[in-house]
Amino acid sequence: MTESHDRAEETGGRVPLPPAHRRAHSRARDLERYADLFAARTRVMRSSAMRDLMAITSRPEVISLAGGLPDTSTFPAASFAAQMTKIAQESAAEALQYGPTEGFEETKDCIREVMAAEGMSPDPEDIIVTTGGQQAIDLITKTLIDPGDPVICEAPTYPGAVPVFCSYEADVHQVTTDDDGMRIDELEELLDRLAAEGRRPKFIYSVPSFQNPAGVTLSGERRGRLVEIAREREVLVVEDNPYGLLRYEGEPEAPLYKLEGGNYVIYVGTFSKILSPGIRLGWLCAPPPVMEKVVLGKQAADLCTSTLTQYFVREYFAEGRWRRYVTDVTAIYRERRDAMLEALESYFPRQATWTRPQGGLFVWATLPDYIDTGDLLAKALRENVAFVPGVAAFTDGRGTSSMRLNFSGVGEEEIREGIRRIGEVIGEQVALFETLTQESSVVSRQSSEARDEGGQVLPLRLPRER
Ligand SMILES: Cc1ncc(COP(=O)(O)O)c(C=O)c1O
């Protein structure tokens, strides 16, 4: 009989937990015990920065500008209750059952309505309903990537895509973005370089509209050229478009899927930002040969997407108010974006720069390069405010002085207060740096070195060694 069994009997069947210090010790021992069992790919798996932060940011005293959370409190609870009641009364057995791997035809009708709002008209056969857009990215990568295969994405890219690409051991290449989105000239140079090595990327992943994390939008001209490149070079483009309908100003740009027609563009969409992320409903549209493999991947992953939430979406769309809700929520987020941009002007130091998104949920701010936003986050958390450090959006360690700021998850007052607190911790870093560098220039001007008591030259310590 085992020790824990004996103790369980003593405590009437419950196995008592060891004290905390022993638990920590046994976790380390457990890790050692299982180490040989882990697949090689687990060594390159990365944690999602946002998921890590969620545990901290869910504390009520923390103002979180970190998550990409839509404000679900804006969704009419009465409407939610009415739809769920209707489902329970009229189709409980079906809604509680498994469904087809590809998703219900009725869900695809709702998806086609959403895509039609941006001028797209996919064939229902080309659509698969997924457990969020995140699963769509995972299934595409699983279907197309062998270890070492090149994938191209934006720099910075969607932080949630980084762990996916890493898990499948892709060779990730990131192309710089500016105010007009991905630099297509740089993309072409990269494609040429890869071609010279006899390599072709399996796909180019892009969030062309109101990008997560940079908030920038790929210009019409660059969209046209990207689609041409896809055709000319026969390269797949994965267009991830959760934010296209969340536009606060300016004219819409045509989705790549519409421009190209769907032979070389795989489209990823989601209900997360226009309805609810909790229902975990997304989709992807792909040409039939790709779709065939994606369906097999989905079967292996989770058999089918939640039937219950597909029923909910069906009822919600039948009500005919989904566009109204998008309009309402867009008005709220526009105000929040403006509040954030104003607060940045007021509270961030003049050395900082940031993007001015026309839609979506994020601003990307860049600080002087002597500030590490990972270190800054630790300081900001002490002030009960959070953001996503820029490194999460890169696979190669870039982005150390940048941060992603979300403006949809909290109200305007909290946005202002959150930015004020972050501005304050940045201000302290800038002041410290300026004091130390001034000292350093005084020392060098006088050609007198700081020495210790034994006459040895002392290094001048700057806030951060690069
Ligand atoms: C660009 C992008 N793609 C995909 C997702 C995943 O969303 P979901 O799985 O909730 O549909 C997100 C979420 O923030 C995102 O910003």
GROMACS .gro file of C-alpha atoms and ligand atoms in nm:
model
  482
    1MET     CA    1   0.000   0.000   0.000
    2THR     CA    2   0.132   0.346  -0.087
    3GLU     CA    3   0.207   0.620   0.164
    4SER     CA    4  -0.069   0.840   0.022
    5HIS     CA    5  -0.315   0.550   0.037
    6ASP     CA    6  -0.235   0.504   0.408
    7ARG     CA    7  -0.282   0.873   0.472
    8ALA     CA    8  -0.603   0.880   0.268
    9GLU     CA    9  -0.745   0.614   0.498
   10GLU     CA   10  -0.642   0.818   0.801
   11THR     CA   11  -0.824   1.121   0.662
   12GLY     CA   12  -1.138   0.938   0.566
   13GLY     CA   13  -1.065   0.892   0.193
   14ARG     CA   14  -0.931   1.238   0.115
   15VAL     CA   15  -0.566   1.256   0.009
   16PRO     CA   16  -0.420   1.550   0.204
   17LEU     CA   17  -0.206   1.792   0.007
   18PRO     CA   18   0.159   1.813   0.114
   19PRO     CA   19   0.268   2.150   0.255
   20ALA     CA   20   0.349   2.419  -0.006
   21HIS     CA   21   0.730   2.383   0.017
   22ARG     CA   22   0.700   2.007  -0.041
   23ARG     CA   23   0.467   2.063  -0.334
   24ALA     CA   24   0.724   2.289  -0.503
   25HIS     CA   25   0.992   2.028  -0.440
   26SER     CA   26   0.778   1.747  -0.578
   27ARG     CA   27   0.691   1.953  -0.888
   28ALA     CA   28   1.061   1.978  -0.966
   29ARG     CA   29   1.099   1.603  -0.908
   30ASP     CA   30   0.794   1.532  -1.125
   31LEU     CA   31   0.940   1.736  -1.409
   32GLU     CA   32   1.258   1.530  -1.393
   33ARG     CA   33   1.055   1.210  -1.389
   34TYR     CA   34   0.860   1.306  -1.704
   35ALA     CA   35   1.140   1.477  -1.893
   36ASP     CA   36   1.221   1.173  -2.109
   37LEU     CA   37   0.858   1.141  -2.214
   38PHE     CA   38   0.818   1.482  -2.377
   39ALA     CA   39   0.817   1.511  -2.756
   40ALA     CA   40   1.108   1.708  -2.901
   41ARG     CA   41   0.866   1.979  -3.016
   42THR     CA   42   0.782   2.068  -2.657
   43ARG     CA   43   1.130   2.221  -2.634
   44VAL     CA   44   1.033   2.490  -2.885
   45MET     CA   45   0.677   2.543  -2.761
   46ARG     CA   46   0.618   2.892  -2.630
   47SER     CA   47   0.361   3.017  -2.392
   48SER     CA   48   0.115   3.280  -2.510
   49ALA     CA   49   0.207   3.608  -2.342
   50MET     CA   50  -0.158   3.705  -2.303
   51ARG     CA   51  -0.257   3.378  -2.136
   52ASP     CA   52   0.031   3.418  -1.885
   53LEU     CA   53  -0.079   3.770  -1.806
   54MET     CA   54  -0.445   3.675  -1.770
   55ALA     CA   55  -0.393   3.523  -1.425
   56ILE     CA   56  -0.255   3.854  -1.297
   57THR     CA   57  -0.483   4.086  -1.491
   58SER     CA   58  -0.799   3.914  -1.371
   59ARG     CA   59  -0.735   4.067  -1.026
   60PRO     CA   60  -0.998   4.343  -0.990
   61GLU     CA   61  -0.747   4.610  -0.880
   62VAL     CA   62  -0.544   4.570  -1.202
   63ILE     CA   63  -0.625   4.790  -1.501
   64SER     CA   64  -0.555   4.557  -1.789
   65LEU     CA   65  -0.460   4.707  -2.122
   66ALA     CA   66  -0.302   4.369  -2.198
   67GLY     CA   67  -0.571   4.131  -2.326
   68GLY     CA   68  -0.744   4.158  -2.661
   69LEU     CA   69  -1.074   4.143  -2.484
   70PRO     CA   70  -1.387   4.279  -2.644
   71ASP     CA   71  -1.623   4.430  -2.387
   72THR     CA   72  -1.880   4.154  -2.349
   73SER     CA   73  -2.075   4.361  -2.095
   74THR     CA   74  -2.203   4.557  -2.397
   75PHE     CA   75  -2.389   4.249  -2.525
   76PRO     CA   76  -2.759   4.261  -2.429
   77ALA     CA   77  -2.799   3.995  -2.160
   78ALA     CA   78  -3.175   3.975  -2.221
   79SER     CA   79  -3.117   3.876  -2.582
   80PHE     CA   80  -2.867   3.609  -2.473
   81ALA     CA   81  -3.116   3.472  -2.218
   82ALA     CA   82  -3.400   3.470  -2.474
   83GLN     CA   83  -3.198   3.278  -2.732
   84MET     CA   84  -3.067   3.020  -2.488
   85THR     CA   85  -3.419   2.967  -2.351
   86LYS     CA   86  -3.553   2.920  -2.701
   87ILE     CA   87  -3.283   2.663  -2.774
   88ALA     CA   88  -3.358   2.479  -2.447
   89GLN     CA   89  -3.731   2.473  -2.520
   90GLU     CA   90  -3.722   2.391  -2.890
   91SER     CA   91  -3.405   2.198  -2.970
   92ALA     CA   92  -3.235   2.086  -2.649
   93ALA     CA   93  -3.153   1.735  -2.770
   94GLU     CA   94  -2.996   1.852  -3.099
   95ALA     CA   95  -2.809   2.142  -2.937
   96LEU     CA   96  -2.656   1.906  -2.681
   97GLN     CA   97  -2.546   1.655  -2.947
   98TYR     CA   98  -2.225   1.622  -3.157
   99GLY     CA   99  -2.237   1.792  -3.495
  100PRO     CA  100  -2.064   1.764  -3.832
  101THR     CA  101  -1.688   1.834  -3.836
  102GLU     CA  102  -1.731   2.106  -4.101
  103GLY     CA  103  -2.003   2.280  -3.897
  104PHE     CA  104  -2.376   2.323  -3.957
  105GLU     CA  105  -2.503   2.469  -4.284
  106GLU     CA  106  -2.697   2.728  -4.082
  107THR     CA  107  -2.375   2.844  -3.913
  108LYS     CA  108  -2.216   2.874  -4.256
  109ASP     CA  109  -2.510   3.093  -4.363
  110CYS     CA  110  -2.432   3.327  -4.071
  111ILE     CA  111  -2.064   3.326  -4.169
  112ARG     CA  112  -2.155   3.412  -4.528
  113GLU     CA  113  -2.361   3.705  -4.398
  114VAL     CA  114  -2.061   3.835  -4.204
  115MET     CA  115  -1.827   3.792  -4.501
  116ALA     CA  116  -2.081   3.952  -4.736
  117ALA     CA  117  -2.065   4.264  -4.517
  118GLU     CA  118  -1.706   4.299  -4.643
  119GLY     CA  119  -1.791   4.208  -5.002
  120MET     CA  120  -1.698   3.838  -5.000
  121SER     CA  121  -1.914   3.548  -5.116
  122PRO     CA  122  -1.747   3.215  -5.036
  123ASP     CA  123  -1.891   2.883  -5.144
  124PRO     CA  124  -2.034   2.703  -4.834
  125GLU     CA  125  -1.822   2.401  -4.932
  126ASP     CA  126  -1.508   2.611  -4.884
  127ILE     CA  127  -1.599   2.696  -4.522
  128ILE     CA  128  -1.522   2.501  -4.205
  129VAL     CA  129  -1.647   2.618  -3.866
  130THR     CA  130  -1.368   2.612  -3.609
  131THR     CA  131  -1.322   2.656  -3.237
  132GLY     CA  132  -1.226   3.023  -3.275
  133GLY     CA  133  -0.991   3.179  -3.525
  134GLN     CA  134  -0.710   3.047  -3.309
  135GLN     CA  135  -0.794   2.688  -3.403
  136ALA     CA  136  -0.810   2.792  -3.768
  137ILE     CA  137  -0.450   2.917  -3.746
  138ASP     CA  138  -0.350   2.597  -3.570
  139LEU     CA  139  -0.521   2.373  -3.830
  140ILE     CA  140  -0.366   2.560  -4.122
  141THR     CA  141  -0.020   2.533  -3.967
  142LYS     CA  142  -0.073   2.167  -3.878
  143THR     CA  143  -0.184   2.097  -4.236
  144LEU     CA  144   0.095   2.281  -4.416
  145ILE     CA  145   0.407   2.291  -4.198
  146ASP     CA  146   0.679   2.032  -4.152
  147PRO     CA  147   0.959   2.119  -3.910
  148GLY     CA  148   1.189   2.378  -4.069
  149ASP     CA  149   0.941   2.491  -4.336
  150PRO     CA  150   0.949   2.868  -4.392
  151VAL     CA  151   0.652   3.079  -4.284
  152ILE     CA  152   0.643   3.454  -4.342
  153CYS     CA  153   0.453   3.692  -4.119
  154GLU     CA  154   0.451   4.058  -4.021
  155ALA     CA  155   0.694   4.214  -3.773
  156PRO     CA  156   0.530   4.247  -3.527
  157THR     CA  157   0.280   3.963  -3.573
  158TYR     CA  158  -0.026   3.845  -3.380
  159PRO     CA  159   0.122   3.724  -3.047
  160GLY     CA  160  -0.117   3.427  -3.042
  161ALA     CA  161   0.021   3.301  -3.375
  162VAL     CA  162   0.378   3.285  -3.240
  163PRO     CA  163   0.318   2.981  -3.013
  164VAL     CA  164   0.142   2.804  -3.302
  165PHE     CA  165   0.424   2.856  -3.549
  166CYS     CA  166   0.676   2.754  -3.282
  167SER     CA  167   0.483   2.439  -3.185
  168TYR     CA  168   0.495   2.312  -3.543
  169GLU     CA  169   0.864   2.409  -3.563
  170ALA     CA  170   0.820   2.650  -3.853
  171ASP     CA  171   1.115   2.860  -3.968
  172VAL     CA  172   0.953   3.199  -3.912
  173HIS     CA  173   1.061   3.507  -4.113
  174GLN     CA  174   0.913   3.843  -4.015
  175VAL     CA  175   0.873   4.132  -4.256
  176THR     CA  176   0.876   4.489  -4.126
  177THR     CA  177   0.548   4.683  -4.112
  178ASP     CA  178   0.499   5.057  -4.136
  179ASP     CA  179   0.185   5.275  -4.131
  180ASP     CA  180   0.068   5.101  -4.451
  181GLY     CA  181   0.110   4.749  -4.316
  182MET     CA  182   0.356   4.485  -4.433
  183ARG     CA  183   0.644   4.622  -4.645
  184ILE     CA  184   0.588   4.445  -4.975
  185ASP     CA  185   0.930   4.545  -5.113
  186GLU     CA  186   1.091   4.370  -4.815
  187LEU     CA  187   0.862   4.072  -4.866
  188GLU     CA  188   0.975   4.038  -5.229
  189GLU     CA  189   1.341   4.058  -5.129
  190LEU     CA  190   1.284   3.786  -4.872
  191LEU     CA  191   1.103   3.565  -5.125
  192ASP     CA  192   1.395   3.614  -5.367
  193ARG     CA  193   1.646   3.524  -5.097
  194LEU     CA  194   1.452   3.211  -5.005
  195ALA     CA  195   1.414   3.118  -5.374
  196ALA     CA  196   1.791   3.151  -5.421
  197GLU     CA  197   1.825   2.887  -5.146
  198GLY     CA  198   1.569   2.671  -5.327
  199ARG     CA  199   1.303   2.739  -5.063
  200ARG     CA  200   0.946   2.860  -5.088
  201PRO     CA  201   0.741   2.966  -4.786
  202LYS     CA  202   0.446   2.743  -4.714
  203PHE     CA  203   0.239   3.052  -4.644
  204ILE     CA  204   0.247   3.424  -4.573
  205TYR     CA  205   0.042   3.503  -4.262
  206SER     CA  206  -0.106   3.852  -4.244
  207VAL     CA  207  -0.362   4.045  -4.040
  208PRO     CA  208  -0.422   4.314  -4.303
  209SER     CA  209  -0.691   4.519  -4.129
  210PHE     CA  210  -0.628   4.696  -3.796
  211GLN     CA  211  -0.354   4.455  -3.720
  212ASN     CA  212  -0.303   4.286  -3.388
  213PRO     CA  213  -0.073   4.412  -3.238
  214ALA     CA  214   0.031   4.720  -3.439
  215GLY     CA  215  -0.315   4.855  -3.527
  216VAL     CA  216  -0.198   4.934  -3.881
  217THR     CA  217  -0.385   4.851  -4.204
  218LEU     CA  218  -0.238   4.719  -4.528
  219SER     CA  219  -0.294   4.983  -4.796
  220GLY     CA  220  -0.503   4.913  -5.106
  221GLU     CA  221  -0.197   4.927  -5.328
  222ARG     CA  222  -0.004   4.679  -5.116
  223ARG     CA  223  -0.306   4.447  -5.100
  224GLY     CA  224  -0.316   4.440  -5.480
  225ARG     CA  225   0.055   4.365  -5.500
  226LEU     CA  226   0.041   4.095  -5.229
  227VAL     CA  227  -0.231   3.914  -5.417
  228GLU     CA  228  -0.031   3.940  -5.742
  229ILE     CA  229   0.273   3.795  -5.566
  230ALA     CA  230   0.065   3.506  -5.435
  231ARG     CA  231  -0.048   3.424  -5.789
  232GLU     CA  232   0.285   3.484  -5.963
  233ARG     CA  233   0.485   3.282  -5.712
  234GLU     CA  234   0.210   3.034  -5.625
  235VAL     CA  235   0.242   3.106  -5.254
  236LEU     CA  236  -0.050   3.076  -5.014
  237VAL     CA  237  -0.150   3.382  -4.813
  238VAL     CA  238  -0.336   3.334  -4.485
  239GLU     CA  239  -0.555   3.638  -4.429
  240ASP     CA  240  -0.662   3.662  -4.065
  241ASN     CA  241  -0.939   3.919  -4.036
  242PRO     CA  242  -1.103   3.943  -3.693
  243TYR     CA  243  -1.125   4.324  -3.699
  244GLY     CA  244  -1.231   4.425  -4.051
  245LEU     CA  245  -1.580   4.531  -3.940
  246LEU     CA  246  -1.453   4.731  -3.641
  247ARG     CA  247  -1.369   5.048  -3.836
  248TYR     CA  248  -1.381   5.387  -3.662
  249GLU     CA  249  -1.292   5.610  -3.955
  250GLY     CA  250  -1.181   5.604  -4.318
  251GLU     CA  251  -1.291   5.389  -4.609
  252PRO     CA  252  -1.281   5.007  -4.598
  253GLU     CA  253  -1.010   4.823  -4.793
  254ALA     CA  254  -1.110   4.510  -4.986
  255PRO     CA  255  -1.012   4.186  -4.812
  256LEU     CA  256  -0.739   3.988  -4.990
  257TYR     CA  257  -0.983   3.698  -5.022
  258LYS     CA  258  -1.215   3.915  -5.227
  259LEU     CA  259  -0.933   4.051  -5.444
  260GLU     CA  260  -0.778   3.714  -5.513
  261GLY     CA  261  -1.083   3.492  -5.533
  262GLY     CA  262  -0.976   3.222  -5.289
  263ASN     CA  263  -0.725   3.011  -5.486
  264TYR     CA  264  -0.418   3.136  -5.306
  265VAL     CA  265  -0.579   3.310  -5.010
  266ILE     CA  266  -0.694   3.113  -4.707
  267TYR     CA  267  -0.931   3.329  -4.507
  268VAL     CA  268  -0.967   3.316  -4.127
  269GLY     CA  269  -1.263   3.480  -3.953
  270THR     CA  270  -1.420   3.480  -3.608
  271PHE     CA  271  -1.731   3.579  -3.415
  272SER     CA  272  -1.511   3.670  -3.117
  273LYS     CA  273  -1.488   4.045  -3.177
  274ILE     CA  274  -1.830   4.107  -3.331
  275LEU     CA  275  -2.029   3.889  -3.091
  276SER     CA  276  -1.842   3.697  -2.818
  277PRO     CA  277  -1.507   3.520  -2.770
  278GLY     CA  278  -1.662   3.293  -2.507
  279ILE     CA  279  -1.868   3.107  -2.767
  280ARG     CA  280  -1.537   3.003  -2.933
  281LEU     CA  281  -1.666   3.018  -3.289
  282GLY     CA  282  -1.448   3.100  -3.585
  283TRP     CA  283  -1.399   2.970  -3.934
  284LEU     CA  284  -1.166   2.932  -4.225
  285CYS     CA  285  -1.221   2.931  -4.601
  286ALA     CA  286  -0.976   2.734  -4.812
  287PRO     CA  287  -0.955   2.581  -5.159
  288PRO     CA  288  -1.096   2.222  -5.168
  289PRO     CA  289  -0.764   2.030  -5.160
  290VAL     CA  290  -0.649   2.224  -4.853
  291MET     CA  291  -0.994   2.195  -4.695
  292GLU     CA  292  -0.988   1.817  -4.727
  293LYS     CA  293  -0.674   1.798  -4.511
  294VAL     CA  294  -0.795   2.065  -4.269
  295VAL     CA  295  -1.112   1.860  -4.203
  296LEU     CA  296  -0.896   1.557  -4.116
  297GLY     CA  297  -0.692   1.774  -3.882
  298LYS     CA  298  -1.006   1.909  -3.717
  299GLN     CA  299  -1.148   1.558  -3.671
  300ALA     CA  300  -0.831   1.459  -3.488
  301ALA     CA  301  -0.830   1.776  -3.280
  302ASP     CA  302  -1.185   1.797  -3.148
  303LEU     CA  303  -1.432   1.614  -3.377
  304CYS     CA  304  -1.652   1.921  -3.417
  305THR     CA  305  -1.705   2.274  -3.296
  306SER     CA  306  -1.952   2.328  -3.010
  307THR     CA  307  -2.303   2.249  -3.130
  308LEU     CA  308  -2.457   2.458  -2.853
  309THR     CA  309  -2.282   2.780  -2.949
  310GLN     CA  310  -2.352   2.719  -3.318
  311TYR     CA  311  -2.721   2.700  -3.224
  312PHE     CA  312  -2.684   3.024  -3.030
  313VAL     CA  313  -2.532   3.203  -3.331
  314ARG     CA  314  -2.809   3.071  -3.553
  315GLU     CA  315  -3.077   3.212  -3.322
  316TYR     CA  316  -2.890   3.538  -3.275
  317PHE     CA  317  -2.855   3.596  -3.649
  318ALA     CA  318  -3.221   3.503  -3.703
  319GLU     CA  319  -3.304   3.798  -3.478
  320GLY     CA  320  -3.147   4.018  -3.748
  321ARG     CA  321  -2.968   4.258  -3.512
  322TRP     CA  322  -2.608   4.151  -3.546
  323ARG     CA  323  -2.506   4.448  -3.760
  324ARG     CA  324  -2.673   4.687  -3.518
  325TYR     CA  325  -2.463   4.542  -3.235
  326VAL     CA  326  -2.144   4.580  -3.439
  327THR     CA  327  -2.236   4.946  -3.501
  328ASP     CA  328  -2.305   5.000  -3.130
  329VAL     CA  329  -1.986   4.839  -3.014
  330THR     CA  330  -1.785   5.024  -3.279
  331ALA     CA  331  -1.912   5.356  -3.141
  332ILE     CA  332  -1.799   5.253  -2.790
  333TYR     CA  333  -1.454   5.141  -2.905
  334ARG     CA  334  -1.405   5.457  -3.112
  335GLU     CA  335  -1.444   5.665  -2.794
  336ARG     CA  336  -1.205   5.438  -2.609
  337ARG     CA  337  -0.948   5.460  -2.885
  338ASP     CA  338  -0.972   5.838  -2.872
  339ALA     CA  339  -0.937   5.833  -2.493
  340MET     CA  340  -0.622   5.622  -2.526
  341LEU     CA  341  -0.467   5.843  -2.795
  342GLU     CA  342  -0.538   6.154  -2.588
  343ALA     CA  343  -0.395   5.993  -2.274
  344LEU     CA  344  -0.081   5.890  -2.462
  345GLU     CA  345  -0.032   6.252  -2.571
  346SER     CA  346  -0.074   6.366  -2.212
  347TYR     CA  347   0.122   6.107  -2.021
  348PHE     CA  348   0.384   5.939  -2.240
  349PRO     CA  349   0.722   6.112  -2.271
  350ARG     CA  350   0.816   6.289  -2.595
  351GLN     CA  351   1.066   6.009  -2.672
  352ALA     CA  352   0.778   5.761  -2.724
  353THR     CA  353   0.595   5.699  -3.053
  354TRP     CA  354   0.272   5.510  -3.118
  355THR     CA  355   0.036   5.407  -3.396
  356ARG     CA  356  -0.305   5.569  -3.459
  357PRO     CA  357  -0.537   5.285  -3.559
  358GLN     CA  358  -0.843   5.351  -3.770
  359GLY     CA  359  -1.010   5.042  -3.625
  360GLY     CA  360  -0.951   4.724  -3.426
  361LEU     CA  361  -0.851   4.705  -3.062
  362PHE     CA  362  -0.483   4.797  -3.032
  363VAL     CA  363  -0.223   5.071  -3.021
  364TRP     CA  364   0.144   4.978  -3.055
  365ALA     CA  365   0.380   5.206  -2.866
  366THR     CA  366   0.757   5.219  -2.900
  367LEU     CA  367   0.985   5.362  -2.632
  368PRO     CA  368   1.351   5.463  -2.639
  369ASP     CA  369   1.560   5.152  -2.693
  370TYR     CA  370   1.722   5.163  -2.351
  371ILE     CA  371   1.384   5.071  -2.198
  372ASP     CA  372   1.298   4.703  -2.186
  373THR     CA  373   0.920   4.668  -2.177
  374GLY     CA  374   0.951   4.327  -2.008
  375ASP     CA  375   1.122   4.494  -1.711
  376LEU     CA  376   0.881   4.785  -1.739
  377LEU     CA  377   0.585   4.546  -1.712
  378ALA     CA  378   0.710   4.421  -1.375
  379LYS     CA  379   0.718   4.782  -1.255
  380ALA     CA  380   0.379   4.860  -1.411
  381LEU     CA  381   0.222   4.557  -1.242
  382ARG     CA  382   0.334   4.698  -0.908
  383GLU     CA  383   0.122   5.001  -1.003
  384ASN     CA  384  -0.163   4.763  -1.095
  385VAL     CA  385  -0.160   4.820  -1.468
  386ALA     CA  386  -0.071   4.574  -1.746
  387PHE     CA  387   0.020   4.570  -2.117
  388VAL     CA  388   0.172   4.311  -2.349
  389PRO     CA  389   0.550   4.352  -2.394
  390GLY     CA  390   0.653   4.375  -2.759
  391VAL     CA  391   0.876   4.064  -2.763
  392ALA     CA  392   0.560   3.851  -2.761
  393ALA     CA  393   0.497   3.960  -3.121
  394PHE     CA  394   0.834   3.840  -3.253
  395THR     CA  395   1.007   3.505  -3.277
  396ASP     CA  396   1.358   3.649  -3.279
  397GLY     CA  397   1.378   3.862  -2.965
  398ARG     CA  398   1.293   4.193  -3.135
  399GLY     CA  399   1.032   4.428  -2.991
  400THR     CA  400   1.202   4.472  -2.651
  401SER     CA  401   1.119   4.843  -2.638
  402SER     CA  402   0.763   4.820  -2.766
  403MET     CA  403   0.429   4.739  -2.608
  404ARG     CA  404   0.079   4.650  -2.718
  405LEU     CA  405  -0.199   4.850  -2.556
  406ASN     CA  406  -0.561   4.737  -2.577
  407PHE     CA  407  -0.841   4.993  -2.560
  408SER     CA  408  -1.156   4.778  -2.586
  409GLY     CA  409  -1.156   4.589  -2.256
  410VAL     CA  410  -1.198   4.874  -2.005
  411GLY     CA  411  -1.379   5.208  -1.992
  412GLU     CA  412  -1.236   5.549  -2.078
  413GLU     CA  413  -1.157   5.651  -1.720
  414GLU     CA  414  -0.958   5.335  -1.661
  415ILE     CA  415  -0.779   5.377  -1.994
  416ARG     CA  416  -0.670   5.727  -1.894
  417GLU     CA  417  -0.562   5.613  -1.548
  418GLY     CA  418  -0.383   5.306  -1.688
  419ILE     CA  419  -0.188   5.513  -1.941
  420ARG     CA  420  -0.107   5.768  -1.671
  421ARG     CA  421   0.042   5.497  -1.451
  422ILE     CA  422   0.243   5.344  -1.737
  423GLY     CA  423   0.357   5.694  -1.838
  424GLU     CA  424   0.479   5.748  -1.485
  425VAL     CA  425   0.693   5.433  -1.475
  426ILE     CA  426   0.834   5.517  -1.820
  427GLY     CA  427   0.908   5.870  -1.698
  428GLU     CA  428   1.111   5.728  -1.408
  429GLN     CA  429   1.317   5.514  -1.648
  430VAL     CA  430   1.379   5.806  -1.883
  431ALA     CA  431   1.481   6.033  -1.595
  432LEU     CA  432   1.715   5.768  -1.456
  433PHE     CA  433   1.874   5.717  -1.795
  434GLU     CA  434   1.916   6.089  -1.853
  435THR     CA  435   2.073   6.140  -1.512
  436LEU     CA  436   2.318   5.857  -1.567
  437THR     CA  437   2.410   5.954  -1.922
  438GLN     CA  438   2.460   6.316  -1.818
  439GLU     CA  439   2.695   6.193  -1.547
  440SER     CA  440   2.869   5.982  -1.804
  441SER     CA  441   2.918   6.274  -2.043
  442VAL     CA  442   3.045   6.497  -1.760
  443VAL     CA  443   3.297   6.229  -1.667
  444SER     CA  444   3.416   6.192  -2.025
  445ARG     CA  445   3.427   6.570  -2.081
  446GLN     CA  446   3.659   6.610  -1.784
  447SER     CA  447   3.861   6.306  -1.899
  448SER     CA  448   3.857   6.195  -1.541
  449GLU     CA  449   3.750   5.839  -1.476
  450ALA     CA  450   3.561   5.720  -1.174
  451ARG     CA  451   3.796   5.508  -0.967
  452ASP     CA  452   3.754   5.288  -0.662
  453GLU     CA  453   3.971   5.314  -0.356
  454GLY     CA  454   4.238   5.095  -0.512
  455GLY     CA  455   4.260   5.320  -0.817
  456GLN     CA  456   4.072   5.079  -1.051
  457VAL     CA  457   3.848   5.235  -1.317
  458LEU     CA  458   3.479   5.181  -1.230
  459PRO     CA  459   3.237   5.106  -1.513
  460LEU     CA  460   2.952   5.352  -1.548
  461ARG     CA  461   2.631   5.158  -1.506
  462LEU     CA  462   2.348   5.241  -1.739
  463PRO     CA  463   1.994   5.117  -1.665
  464ARG     CA  464   2.027   4.841  -1.915
  465GLU     CA  465   2.317   4.675  -2.089
  466ARG     CA  466   2.261   4.617  -2.458
  467LIG     C1  467  -0.533   3.841  -3.526
  467LIG     C2  468  -0.606   3.741  -3.442
  467LIG     N1  469  -0.625   3.619  -3.489
  467LIG     C3  470  -0.691   3.526  -3.418
  467LIG     C4  471  -0.739   3.555  -3.292
  467LIG     C5  472  -0.806   3.446  -3.216
  467LIG     O1  473  -0.935   3.475  -3.187
  467LIG     P1  474  -1.046   3.369  -3.154
  467LIG     O2  475  -0.980   3.235  -3.138
  467LIG     O3  476  -1.110   3.416  -3.031
  467LIG     O4  477  -1.137   3.370  -3.271
  467LIG     C6  478  -0.721   3.683  -3.239
  467LIG     C7  479  -0.765   3.714  -3.104
  467LIG     O5  480  -0.740   3.815  -3.046
  467LIG     C8  481  -0.653   3.779  -3.316
  467LIG     O6  482  -0.632   3.902  -3.273
   0.00000   0.00000   0.00000
